[in-house]
Coordinates of C-alpha atoms in Angstrom, one line a residue:
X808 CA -20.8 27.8 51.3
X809 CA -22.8 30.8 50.0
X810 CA -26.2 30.8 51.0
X811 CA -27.1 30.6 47.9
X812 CA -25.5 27.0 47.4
X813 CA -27.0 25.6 51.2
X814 CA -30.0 26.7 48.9
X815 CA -30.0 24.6 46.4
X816 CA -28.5 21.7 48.0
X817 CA -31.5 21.5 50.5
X818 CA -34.2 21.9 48.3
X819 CA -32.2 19.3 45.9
X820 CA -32.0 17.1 48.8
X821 CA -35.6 17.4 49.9
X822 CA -36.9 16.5 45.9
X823 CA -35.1 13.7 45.9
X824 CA -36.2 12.5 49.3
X825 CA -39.7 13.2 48.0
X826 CA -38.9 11.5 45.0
X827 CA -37.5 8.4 47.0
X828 CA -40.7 7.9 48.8
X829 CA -43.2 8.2 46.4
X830 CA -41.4 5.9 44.6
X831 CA -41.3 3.4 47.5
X832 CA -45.1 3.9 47.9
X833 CA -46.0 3.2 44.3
X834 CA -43.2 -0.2 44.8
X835 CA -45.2 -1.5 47.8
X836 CA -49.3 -0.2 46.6
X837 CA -48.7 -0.3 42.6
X838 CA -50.2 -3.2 40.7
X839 CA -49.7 -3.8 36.8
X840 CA -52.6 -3.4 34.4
X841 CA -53.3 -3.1 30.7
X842 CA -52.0 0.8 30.9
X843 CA -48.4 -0.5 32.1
X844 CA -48.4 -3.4 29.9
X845 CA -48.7 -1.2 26.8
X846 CA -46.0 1.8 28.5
X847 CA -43.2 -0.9 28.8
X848 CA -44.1 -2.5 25.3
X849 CA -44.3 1.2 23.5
X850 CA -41.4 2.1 25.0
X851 CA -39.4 -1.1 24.8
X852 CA -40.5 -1.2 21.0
X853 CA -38.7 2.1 20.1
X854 CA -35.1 0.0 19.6
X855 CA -35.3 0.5 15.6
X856 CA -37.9 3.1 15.7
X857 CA -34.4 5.3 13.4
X858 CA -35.1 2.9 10.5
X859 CA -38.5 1.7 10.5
X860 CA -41.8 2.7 12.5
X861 CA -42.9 -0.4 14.0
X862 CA -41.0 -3.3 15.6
X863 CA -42.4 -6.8 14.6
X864 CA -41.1 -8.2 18.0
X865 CA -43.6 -6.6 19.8
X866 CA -47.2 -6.0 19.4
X867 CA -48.3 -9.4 18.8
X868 CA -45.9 -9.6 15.8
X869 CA -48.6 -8.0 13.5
X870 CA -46.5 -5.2 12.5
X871 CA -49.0 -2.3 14.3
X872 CA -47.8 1.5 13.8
X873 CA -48.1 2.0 17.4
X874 CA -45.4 4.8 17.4
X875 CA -46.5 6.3 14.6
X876 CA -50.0 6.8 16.2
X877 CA -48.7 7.4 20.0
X878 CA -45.9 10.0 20.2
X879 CA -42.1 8.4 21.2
X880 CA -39.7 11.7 21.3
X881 CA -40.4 12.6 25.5
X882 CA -40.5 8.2 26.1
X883 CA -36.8 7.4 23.9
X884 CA -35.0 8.4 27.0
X885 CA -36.3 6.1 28.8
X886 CA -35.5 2.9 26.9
X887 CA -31.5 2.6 28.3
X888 CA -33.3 1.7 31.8
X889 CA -35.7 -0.9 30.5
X890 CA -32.6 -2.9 29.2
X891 CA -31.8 -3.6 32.7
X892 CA -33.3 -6.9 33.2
X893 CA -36.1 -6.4 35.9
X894 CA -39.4 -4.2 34.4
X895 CA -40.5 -3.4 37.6
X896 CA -36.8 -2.0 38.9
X897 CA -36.8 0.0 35.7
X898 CA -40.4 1.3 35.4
X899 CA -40.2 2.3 39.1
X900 CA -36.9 4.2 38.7
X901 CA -38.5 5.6 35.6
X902 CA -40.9 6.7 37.9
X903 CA -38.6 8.5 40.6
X904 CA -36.7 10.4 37.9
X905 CA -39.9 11.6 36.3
X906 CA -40.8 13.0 39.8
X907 CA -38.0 14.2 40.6
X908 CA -38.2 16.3 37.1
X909 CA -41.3 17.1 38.2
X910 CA -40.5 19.1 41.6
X911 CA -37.4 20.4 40.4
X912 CA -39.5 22.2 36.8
X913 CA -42.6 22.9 39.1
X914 CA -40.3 25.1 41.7
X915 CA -37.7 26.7 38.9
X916 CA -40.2 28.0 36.6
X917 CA -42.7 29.5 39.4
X918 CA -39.9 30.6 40.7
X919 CA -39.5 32.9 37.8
X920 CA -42.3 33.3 37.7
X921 CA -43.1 34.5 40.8
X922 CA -39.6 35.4 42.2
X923 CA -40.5 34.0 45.6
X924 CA -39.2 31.0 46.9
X925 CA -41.9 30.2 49.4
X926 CA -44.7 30.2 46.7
X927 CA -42.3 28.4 44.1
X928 CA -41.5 25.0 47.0
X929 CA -45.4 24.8 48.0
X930 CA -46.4 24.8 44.4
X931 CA -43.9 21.7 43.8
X932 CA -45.5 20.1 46.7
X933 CA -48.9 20.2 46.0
X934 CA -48.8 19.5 42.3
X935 CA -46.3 16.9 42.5
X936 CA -48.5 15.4 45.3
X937 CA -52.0 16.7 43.7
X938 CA -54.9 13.9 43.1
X939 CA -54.9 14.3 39.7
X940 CA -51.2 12.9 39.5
X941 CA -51.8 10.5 42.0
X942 CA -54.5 9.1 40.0
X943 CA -52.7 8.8 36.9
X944 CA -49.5 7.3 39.0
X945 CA -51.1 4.2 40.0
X946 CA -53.1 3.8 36.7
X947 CA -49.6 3.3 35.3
X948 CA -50.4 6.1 32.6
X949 CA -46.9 7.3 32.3
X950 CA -47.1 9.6 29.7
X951 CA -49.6 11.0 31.0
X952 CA -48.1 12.0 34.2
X953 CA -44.5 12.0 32.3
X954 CA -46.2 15.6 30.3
X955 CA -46.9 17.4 34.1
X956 CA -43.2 18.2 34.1
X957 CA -43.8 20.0 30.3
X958 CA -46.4 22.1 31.9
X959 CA -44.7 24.5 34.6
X960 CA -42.5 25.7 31.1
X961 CA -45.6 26.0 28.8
X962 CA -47.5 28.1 31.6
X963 CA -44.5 30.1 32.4
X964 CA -44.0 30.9 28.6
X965 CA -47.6 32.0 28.2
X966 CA -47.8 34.3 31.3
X967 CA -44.6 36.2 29.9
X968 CA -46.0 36.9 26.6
X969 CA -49.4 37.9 29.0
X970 CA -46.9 40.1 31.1
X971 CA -45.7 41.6 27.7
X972 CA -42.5 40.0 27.8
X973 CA -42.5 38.5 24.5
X974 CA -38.6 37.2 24.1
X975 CA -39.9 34.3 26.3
X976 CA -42.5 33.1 23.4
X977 CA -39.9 29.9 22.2
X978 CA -40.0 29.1 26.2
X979 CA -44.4 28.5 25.1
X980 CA -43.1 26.8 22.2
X981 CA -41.3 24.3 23.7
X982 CA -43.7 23.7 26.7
X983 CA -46.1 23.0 23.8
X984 CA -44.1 21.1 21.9
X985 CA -43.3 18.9 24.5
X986 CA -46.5 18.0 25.9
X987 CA -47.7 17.8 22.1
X988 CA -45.1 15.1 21.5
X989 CA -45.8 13.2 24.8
X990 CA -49.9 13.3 24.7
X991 CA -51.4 15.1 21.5
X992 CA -54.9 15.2 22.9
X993 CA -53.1 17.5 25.1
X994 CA -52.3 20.5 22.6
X995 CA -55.9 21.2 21.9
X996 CA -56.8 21.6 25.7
X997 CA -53.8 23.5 25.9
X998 CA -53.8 25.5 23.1
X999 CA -58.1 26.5 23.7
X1000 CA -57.2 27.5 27.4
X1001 CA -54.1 29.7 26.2
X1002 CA -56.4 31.6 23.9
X1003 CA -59.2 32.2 26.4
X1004 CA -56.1 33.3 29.2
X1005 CA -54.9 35.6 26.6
X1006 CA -58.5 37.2 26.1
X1007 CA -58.9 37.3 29.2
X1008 CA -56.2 39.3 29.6
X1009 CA -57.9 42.7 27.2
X1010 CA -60.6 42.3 30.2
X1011 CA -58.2 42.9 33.6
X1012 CA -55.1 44.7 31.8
X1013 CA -55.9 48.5 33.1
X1014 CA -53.6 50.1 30.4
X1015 CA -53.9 48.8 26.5
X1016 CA -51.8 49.7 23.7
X1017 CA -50.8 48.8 19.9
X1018 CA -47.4 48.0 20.5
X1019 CA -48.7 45.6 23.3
X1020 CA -51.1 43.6 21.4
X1021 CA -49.3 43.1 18.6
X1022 CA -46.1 42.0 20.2
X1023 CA -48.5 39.3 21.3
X1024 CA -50.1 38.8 18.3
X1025 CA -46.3 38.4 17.1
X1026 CA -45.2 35.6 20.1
X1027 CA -48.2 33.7 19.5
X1028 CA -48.2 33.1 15.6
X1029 CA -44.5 32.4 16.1
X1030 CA -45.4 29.9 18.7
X1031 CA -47.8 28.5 16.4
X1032 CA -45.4 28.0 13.3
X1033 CA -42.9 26.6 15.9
X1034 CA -45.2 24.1 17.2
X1035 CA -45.7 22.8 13.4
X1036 CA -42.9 22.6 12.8
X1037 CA -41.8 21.1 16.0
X1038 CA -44.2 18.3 15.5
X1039 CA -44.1 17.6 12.0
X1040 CA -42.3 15.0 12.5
X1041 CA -45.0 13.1 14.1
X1042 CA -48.1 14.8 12.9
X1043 CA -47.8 14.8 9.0
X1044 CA -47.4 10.8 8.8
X1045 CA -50.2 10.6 11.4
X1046 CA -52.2 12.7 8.5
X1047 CA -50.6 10.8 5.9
X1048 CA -51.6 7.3 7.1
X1049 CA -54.9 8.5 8.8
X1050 CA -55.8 7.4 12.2
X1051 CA -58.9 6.6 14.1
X1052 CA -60.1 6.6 17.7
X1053 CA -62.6 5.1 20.0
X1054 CA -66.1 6.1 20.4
X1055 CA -66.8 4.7 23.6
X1056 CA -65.0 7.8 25.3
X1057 CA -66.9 9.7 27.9
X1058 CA -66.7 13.3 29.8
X1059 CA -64.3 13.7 32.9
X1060 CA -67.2 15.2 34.5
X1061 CA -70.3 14.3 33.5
X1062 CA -73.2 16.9 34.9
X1063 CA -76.0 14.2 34.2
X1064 CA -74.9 12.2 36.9
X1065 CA -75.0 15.0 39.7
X1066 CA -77.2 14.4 42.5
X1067 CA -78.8 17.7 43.2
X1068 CA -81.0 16.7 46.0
X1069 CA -78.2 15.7 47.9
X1070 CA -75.0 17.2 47.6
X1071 CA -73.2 14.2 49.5
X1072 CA -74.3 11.6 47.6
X1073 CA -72.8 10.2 44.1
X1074 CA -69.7 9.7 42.5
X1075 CA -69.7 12.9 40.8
X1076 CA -71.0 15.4 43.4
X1077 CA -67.3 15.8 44.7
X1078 CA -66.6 18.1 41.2
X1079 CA -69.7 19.9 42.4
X1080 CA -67.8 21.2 45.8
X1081 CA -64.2 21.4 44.4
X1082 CA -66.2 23.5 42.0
X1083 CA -68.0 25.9 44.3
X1084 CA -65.2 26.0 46.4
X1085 CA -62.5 26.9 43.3
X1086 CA -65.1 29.4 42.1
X1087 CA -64.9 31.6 45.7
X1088 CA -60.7 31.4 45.9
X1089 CA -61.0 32.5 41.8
X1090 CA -63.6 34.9 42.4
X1091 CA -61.1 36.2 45.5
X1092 CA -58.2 36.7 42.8
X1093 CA -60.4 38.3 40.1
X1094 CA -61.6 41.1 42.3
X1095 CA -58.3 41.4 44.8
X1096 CA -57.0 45.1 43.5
X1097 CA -53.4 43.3 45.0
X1098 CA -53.8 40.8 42.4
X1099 CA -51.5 40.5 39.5
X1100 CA -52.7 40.3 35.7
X1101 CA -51.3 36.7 35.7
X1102 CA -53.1 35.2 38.0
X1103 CA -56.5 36.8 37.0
X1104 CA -56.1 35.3 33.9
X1105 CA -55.2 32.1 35.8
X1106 CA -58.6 32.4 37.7
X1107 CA -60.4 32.4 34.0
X1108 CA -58.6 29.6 33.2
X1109 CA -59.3 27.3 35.8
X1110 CA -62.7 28.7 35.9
X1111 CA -63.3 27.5 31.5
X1112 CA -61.1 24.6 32.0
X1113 CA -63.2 23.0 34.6
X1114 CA -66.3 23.9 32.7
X1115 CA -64.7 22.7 29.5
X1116 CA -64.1 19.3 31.5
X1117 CA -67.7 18.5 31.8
X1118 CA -70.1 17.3 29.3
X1119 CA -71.8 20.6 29.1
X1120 CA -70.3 21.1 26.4
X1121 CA -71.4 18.5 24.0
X1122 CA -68.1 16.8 22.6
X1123 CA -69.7 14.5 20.1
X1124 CA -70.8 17.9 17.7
X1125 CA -68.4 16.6 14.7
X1126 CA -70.1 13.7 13.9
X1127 CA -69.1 10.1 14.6
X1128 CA -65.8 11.9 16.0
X1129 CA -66.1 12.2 19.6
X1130 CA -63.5 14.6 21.4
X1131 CA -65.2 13.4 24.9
X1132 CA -61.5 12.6 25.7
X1133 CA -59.7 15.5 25.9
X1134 CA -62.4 16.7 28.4
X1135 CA -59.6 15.1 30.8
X1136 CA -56.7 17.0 29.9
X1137 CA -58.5 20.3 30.4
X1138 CA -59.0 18.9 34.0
X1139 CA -55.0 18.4 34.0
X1140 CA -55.0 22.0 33.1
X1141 CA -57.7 22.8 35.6
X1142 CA -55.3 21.3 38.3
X1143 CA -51.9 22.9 37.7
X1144 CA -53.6 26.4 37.2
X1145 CA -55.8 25.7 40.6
X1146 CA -52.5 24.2 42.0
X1147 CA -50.4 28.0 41.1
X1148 CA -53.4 29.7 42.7
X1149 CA -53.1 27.9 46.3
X1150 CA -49.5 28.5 46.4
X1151 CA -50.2 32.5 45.4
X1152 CA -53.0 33.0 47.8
X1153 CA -50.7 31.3 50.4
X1154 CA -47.4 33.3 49.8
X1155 CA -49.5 36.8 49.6
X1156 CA -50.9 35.2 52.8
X1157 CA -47.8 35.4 54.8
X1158 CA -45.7 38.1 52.6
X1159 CA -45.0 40.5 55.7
X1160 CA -44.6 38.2 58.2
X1161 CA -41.6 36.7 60.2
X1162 CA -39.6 34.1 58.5
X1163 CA -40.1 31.4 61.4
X1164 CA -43.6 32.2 60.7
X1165 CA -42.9 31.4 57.2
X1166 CA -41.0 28.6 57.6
X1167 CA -43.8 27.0 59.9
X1168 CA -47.0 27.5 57.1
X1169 CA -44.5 25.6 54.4
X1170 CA -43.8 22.9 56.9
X1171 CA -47.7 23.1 57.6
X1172 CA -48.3 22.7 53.8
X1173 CA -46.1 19.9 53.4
X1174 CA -47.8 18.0 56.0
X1175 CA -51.3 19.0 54.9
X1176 CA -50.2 18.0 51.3
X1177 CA -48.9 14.7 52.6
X1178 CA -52.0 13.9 54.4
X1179 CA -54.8 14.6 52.1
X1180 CA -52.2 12.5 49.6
X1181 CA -52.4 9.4 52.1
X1182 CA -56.1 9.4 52.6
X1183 CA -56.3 9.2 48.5
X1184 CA -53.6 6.9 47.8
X1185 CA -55.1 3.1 47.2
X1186 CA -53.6 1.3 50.0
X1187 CA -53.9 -2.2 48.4
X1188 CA -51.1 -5.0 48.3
X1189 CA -48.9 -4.1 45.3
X1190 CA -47.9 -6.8 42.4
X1191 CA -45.2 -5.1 40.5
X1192 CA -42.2 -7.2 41.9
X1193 CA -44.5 -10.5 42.0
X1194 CA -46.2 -10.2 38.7
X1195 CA -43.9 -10.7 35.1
X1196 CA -44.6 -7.6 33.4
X1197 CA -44.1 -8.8 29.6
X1198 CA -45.3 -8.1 26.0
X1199 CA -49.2 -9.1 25.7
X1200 CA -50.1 -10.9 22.4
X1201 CA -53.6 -9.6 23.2
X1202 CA -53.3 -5.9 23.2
X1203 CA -55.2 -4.2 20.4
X1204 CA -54.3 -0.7 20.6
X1205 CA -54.5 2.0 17.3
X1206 CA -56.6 -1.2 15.9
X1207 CA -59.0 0.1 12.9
X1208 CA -62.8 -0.9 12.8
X1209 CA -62.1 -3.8 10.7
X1210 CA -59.2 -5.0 12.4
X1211 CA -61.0 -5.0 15.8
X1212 CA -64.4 -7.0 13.8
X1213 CA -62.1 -10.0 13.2
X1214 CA -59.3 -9.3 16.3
X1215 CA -59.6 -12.9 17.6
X1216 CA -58.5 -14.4 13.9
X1217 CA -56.5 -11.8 13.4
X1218 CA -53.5 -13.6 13.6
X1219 CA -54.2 -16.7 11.7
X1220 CA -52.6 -17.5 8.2
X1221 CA -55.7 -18.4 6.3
X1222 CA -54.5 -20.0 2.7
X1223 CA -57.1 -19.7 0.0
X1224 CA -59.1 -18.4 2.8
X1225 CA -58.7 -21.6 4.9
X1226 CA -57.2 -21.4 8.3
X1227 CA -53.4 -23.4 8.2
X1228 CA -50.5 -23.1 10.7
X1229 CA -47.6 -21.5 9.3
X1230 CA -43.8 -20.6 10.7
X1231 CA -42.9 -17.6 10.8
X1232 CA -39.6 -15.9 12.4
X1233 CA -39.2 -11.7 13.3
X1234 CA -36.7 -9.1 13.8
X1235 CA -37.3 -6.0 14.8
X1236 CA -37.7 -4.7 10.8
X1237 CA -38.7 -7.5 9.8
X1238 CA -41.6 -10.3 9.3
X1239 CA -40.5 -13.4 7.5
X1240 CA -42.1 -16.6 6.4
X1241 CA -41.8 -20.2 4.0
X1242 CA -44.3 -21.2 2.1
X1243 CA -44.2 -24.2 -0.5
X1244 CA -47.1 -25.4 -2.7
X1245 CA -46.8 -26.4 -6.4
X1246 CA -49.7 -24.2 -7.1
X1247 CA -50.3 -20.8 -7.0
X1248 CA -52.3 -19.3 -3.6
X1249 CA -53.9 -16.6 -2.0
X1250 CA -52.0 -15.8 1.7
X1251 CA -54.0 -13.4 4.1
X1252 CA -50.9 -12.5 6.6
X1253 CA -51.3 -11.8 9.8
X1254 CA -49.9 -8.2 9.5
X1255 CA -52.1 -4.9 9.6
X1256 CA -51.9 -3.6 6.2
X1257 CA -50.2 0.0 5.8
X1258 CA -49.4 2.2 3.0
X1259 CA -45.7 1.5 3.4
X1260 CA -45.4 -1.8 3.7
X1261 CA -43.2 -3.2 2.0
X1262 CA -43.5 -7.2 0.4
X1263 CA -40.8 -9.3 -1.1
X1264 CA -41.3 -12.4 -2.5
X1265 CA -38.1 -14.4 -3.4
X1266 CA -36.8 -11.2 -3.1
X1267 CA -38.8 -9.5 -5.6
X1268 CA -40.7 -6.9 -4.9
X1269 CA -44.8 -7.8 -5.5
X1270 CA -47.9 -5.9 -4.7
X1271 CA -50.5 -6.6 -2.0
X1272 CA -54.1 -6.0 -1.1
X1273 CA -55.7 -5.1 1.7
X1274 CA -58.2 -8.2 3.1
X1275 CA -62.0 -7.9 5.0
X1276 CA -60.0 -8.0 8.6
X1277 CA -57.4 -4.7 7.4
X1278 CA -54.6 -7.6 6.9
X1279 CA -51.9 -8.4 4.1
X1280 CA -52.7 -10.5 1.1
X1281 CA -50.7 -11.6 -1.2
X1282 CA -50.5 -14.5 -4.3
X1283 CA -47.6 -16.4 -4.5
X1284 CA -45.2 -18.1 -7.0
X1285 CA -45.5 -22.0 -7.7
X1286 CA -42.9 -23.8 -5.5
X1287 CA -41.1 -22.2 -2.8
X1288 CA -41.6 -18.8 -1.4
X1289 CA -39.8 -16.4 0.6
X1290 CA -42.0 -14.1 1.8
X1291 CA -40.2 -11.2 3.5
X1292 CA -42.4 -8.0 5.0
X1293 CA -41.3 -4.6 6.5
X1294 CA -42.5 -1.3 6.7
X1295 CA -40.0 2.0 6.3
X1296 CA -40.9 5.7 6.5
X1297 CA -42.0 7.6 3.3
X1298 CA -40.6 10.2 1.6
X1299 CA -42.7 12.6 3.7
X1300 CA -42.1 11.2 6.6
X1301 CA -38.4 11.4 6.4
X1302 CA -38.6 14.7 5.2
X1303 CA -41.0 16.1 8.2
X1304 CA -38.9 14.4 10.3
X1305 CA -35.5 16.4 9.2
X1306 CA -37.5 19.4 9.3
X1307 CA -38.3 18.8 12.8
X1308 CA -35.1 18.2 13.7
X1309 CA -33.7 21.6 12.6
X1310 CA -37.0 23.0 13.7
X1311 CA -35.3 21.3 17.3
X1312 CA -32.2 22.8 17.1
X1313 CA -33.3 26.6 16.2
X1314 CA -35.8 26.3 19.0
X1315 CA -32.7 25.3 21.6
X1316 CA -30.8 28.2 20.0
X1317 CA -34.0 31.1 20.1
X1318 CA -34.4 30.4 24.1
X1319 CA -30.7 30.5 24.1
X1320 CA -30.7 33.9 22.1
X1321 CA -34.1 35.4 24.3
X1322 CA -36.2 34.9 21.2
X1323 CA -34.4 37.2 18.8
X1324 CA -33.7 35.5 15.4
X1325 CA -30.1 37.1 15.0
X1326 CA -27.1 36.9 17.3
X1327 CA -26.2 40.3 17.1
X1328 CA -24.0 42.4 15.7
X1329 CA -20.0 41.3 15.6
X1330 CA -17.7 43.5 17.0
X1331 CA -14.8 44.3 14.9
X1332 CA -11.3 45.6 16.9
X1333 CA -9.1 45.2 14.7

C-alpha cells in the first residue's frame, strides 16, 4: 500500500478507537437526566414529522410544536437507530458515530486548512477531548455537542474568504447552515464573531485592495442569502407561529461572581486564569511577524468571544427578551478557536525538527489531552443501562406563559369548565375523542392551541378558541360527538420548506462547482 493509504487507515483506526472509548466511558459514568429524556423523545417524535409538525404520541399527548420550535434536519438521521429496541444501546452508538464525525471533520478541514498533518491530528484530539465537549457529553445535550462537528467546515469556510479565496464561500454557508439547523442560538454567536474576524482582518492584512474587499463583500452576502434560504424551512413557521423563551437564563461567565481578592477561590475564578493565560498565547500570535492572517484574526476571536461570553455585556438590553443564553455558544466558539490556536503554536513549535521528535510531542499531546480529560470527567456510577429511558408526561418544553400558569391541569378535560375524565386514543397525526351528552357543551381539550390546528367534529370541520391555560375549546353538537384534532403545515410552511429544499440541492452543487453559479462552457467537437 501507498503511503498515502497506511495514512488514512491509521488515522481511521485511531478515531474509531477513540471513538470506542469515549463511548465506553460515557456507558459506565453517564447517567439520564431531563436533557436526555427530551433528545430521545424529540428525536423519536420525528416519525411523521413529513406530514404534520407534531406527533401526538409523544409529548404528553398535548399536541406541542416541539419540532417546529427545536430544529430536526441534523437529528432525522438518527431516528433508524432508536428503533432498535434498547435507548441506551442506541443513544450511546449515537454518541460514538457523532464522535467519530467529530475527529474525522476536526482533522480534514484543518488539514486544509493548514496543510499539515501534525497540527490537523492534535487539533482533533484536543477538541474532540476539550472540557467544553466533555461537559455537554455527560449533560446528555446532544445537539449541542452533535453541532461541534458543523464547526471545523464553518471556520474553514470563513478563513478562505479571509485568505481571499472566495469560491469556498458555499463551504461558510453550509457550516452555518448546519449548526443553524442543529442549535439556532448558535447562528447569532456565529455569525457576530465572523464579522468581527472579518474586521479584524483590514487591521493585520499588510496589503489592501478593491478587488479584495469586495470579493468578500461578494462571499459574505451570498453566504447570507444562502443561509435564508437554507433555513427557511424552519425559520419562517418559527416567525409565523411566534415563539417564546425563558427568562430565567443567566451568563456563561458571570464577572459579578469573581473573587478578586483571591484568585483561587470561587467557582468562576477559573475563567479568570484560562483568560489571562488565553490573552498571553493570543497576544503571542498577534504580534509573531511568522504568524499568518488567519490565525490573528483567530486570536481576535477568541479574545471577543470570551468577552462576549460574560455578563459584561448586558444581554437583557431588549426588554423582557433576554439573550443571556447565547453567551454559551460564544464560549463554544471561544473553545474551537482557542482549540486551532494550541495546535498552531504546537506545529510551528516543532516545524524544523526531526520526525521522531515529531512523532514524540503528538504522542505527548495525546496523553496530556487524555489526562487533563480524566481529571474532568465525573467519575460517578452510570444509570443509562439500569434506568428505562422513556417519554416523560411531565416535560414542559416550548410551553407559553399561560400554558406553564396552569401546567399541572393542563391535561385535564374540564366540561363546562368542570373537571371530568374522558377517553381519548392517538396516532401519531392525530388526537381523537367520544363525547355524548343530549345537550350542547363547552370542551377545554387538553391540546395546546396553534394556528393550524385543525378540529373535526363528526367529521365536520368547526372552529375553536383559544382557553385561559393556551388550550383547545370547542362546543359540541347534541348527542354523540367525534371529536377528531390534528395539526398540518401551512401554506407557508410547505412552501419555505420546498424552497429550502432546492436551496439544499444548489448548495451541494456550488461546493461541487467551487462556488461558481455556471458549469462552464460545453465543448462542441463535432
Amino acid at each position: 500500500m501507498s503511503n498515502k493509504v497506511w495514512k488514512r487507515t491509521i488515522l481511521g483506526t485511531t478515531f474509531i478507537l477513540i471513538s470506542i472509548a469515549y463511548t465506553f466511558l460515557l456507558a459506565i459514568h453517564g447517567k439520564a437526566n431531563e436533557n436526555l429524556i427530551f433528545e430521545v423523545q424529540h428525536i423519536n417524535s420525528l416519525k411523521n414529522i413529513f406530514s404534520s409538525p407534531t406527533n401526538f404520541n409523544y409529548w404528553g399527548h398535548t399536541g406541542n410544536l416541539v419540532s417546529l420550535f427545536s430544529p430536526w434536519l441534523s437529528l432525522i438521521v438518527f431516528l433508524p437507530l432508536f428503533q432498535i429496541g434498547n435507548t441506551a444501546i442506541s443513544y450511546l452508538l449515537a454518541f460514538g458515530i457523532v464522535t467519530l464525525l467529530t475527529l474525522i471533520s476536526s482533522y480534514y478541514f484543518v488539514n486544509k486548512l493548514s496543510d499539515n498533518t501534525l497540527q490537523a491530528f492534535v487539533f482533533a484530539v484536543i477538541y474532540t477531548f476539550s472540557i467544553t465537549r466533555l461537559n455537554l457529553v455527560f449533560d446528555n445535550n446532544f445537539s449541542d455537542y452533535l453541532l461541534m462537528i458543523f464547526l471545523p467546515i464553518l471556520f474553514y469556510g470563513l478563513f478562505r474568504i479571509i485568505e481571499g479565496f472566495n469560491a469556498d464561500w458555499p463551504l461558510y454557508a453550509l457550516g452555518v447552515a448546519l449548526v443553524g439547523l442543529t442549535n439556532p442560538w448558535m447562528i447569532l454567536s456565529v455569525f457576530v464573531i465572523s464579522v468581527i474576524m472579518i474586521i479584524s482582518a483590514a487591521i493585520f492584512k499588510e496589503t489592501h485592495s478593491v478587488k479584495y474587499w469586495f470579493g468578500i463583500s461578494i462571499s459574505i452576502l451570498e453566504s447570507f442569502v444562502a443561509v435564508l434560504i437554507l433555513t427557511l424551512g424552519y425559520t419562517l413557521p418559527l416567525i409565523e407561529h411566534g415563539f417564546s423563551q425563558s427568562s430565567d437564563s443567566k451568563s456563561f461567565i458571570q464577572v459579578s461572581k469573581f473573587n478578586f481578592s483571591n484568585y483561587y477561590d470561587g467557582s468562576q475564578n477559573i475563567y479568570l486564569i484560562v483568560a489571562a493565560i488565553t490573552l498571553v498565547l493570543c497576544m503571542v500570535i498577534i504580534f509573531r511577524a511568522k504568524s499568518y492572517l488567519i490565525y490573528k484574526t483567530a486570536s481576535i476571536g477568541i479574545i471577543f468571544s470570551m468577552i462576549l461570553s460574560s455578563d459584561i455585556i448586558n444581554w437583557k438590553i431588549f426588554g423582557s427578551f433576554d439573550l443571556s443564553r447565547v453567551t454559551f455558544y460564544f464560549w463554544i466558539i471561544y473553545s474551537v478557536l482557542l482549540c486551532l490556536m494550541i495546535s498552531y503554536l504546537l506545529s510551528e513549535m516543532v516545524e524544523n525538527k526531526s520526525s521522531l521528535f515529531k512523532l514524540a510531542t503528538l504522542i505527548f499531546t495525546v496523553i496530556l489531552s487524555c489526562t487533563i480529560f480524566y481529571m474532568n470527567f465525573p467519575k460517578q456510577n452510570g444509570d443509562l443501562f439500569n434506568t428505562r429511558i422513556k417519554s416523560n408526561e411531565s416535560v414542559t418544553f416550548h410551553y407559553s406563559e399561560r400554558n406553564m400558569k396552569h401546567k399541572d391541569d393542563l391535561k385535564d378535560f374540564l366540561i363546562n369548565k368542570k373537571l371530568e375524565r374522558v377517553q381519548y386514543t392517538t396516532t401519531s397525526n392525530l388526537f381523537e375523542f367520544r363525547y355524548y351528552n343530549p345537550a350542547t357543551v363547552t370542551i377545554d381539550v387538553p391540546i395546546l392551541a396553534y394556528k393550524n390546528a385543525n378540529v373535526q367534529i363528526n367529521n365536520e370541520n368547526v372552529k375553536f378558541r383559544e382557553t385561559s391555560r393556551g388550550t383547545i375549546q370547542i362546543r359540541t353538537k347534541p348527542g354523540a360527538n367525534i371529536v377528531q384534532i390534528s395539526y398540518q403545515y401551512t401554506v407557508i410552511s410547505r412552501i419555505a420548506m420546498l424552497i429550502s429544499v432546492i436551496g439544499w440541492i444548489l448548495i451541494m452543487v456550488l461546493i461541487i462547482n467551487k462556488g461558481k453559479w455556471y458549469i462552464g462552457k460545453l465543448s462542441n467537437n463535432g
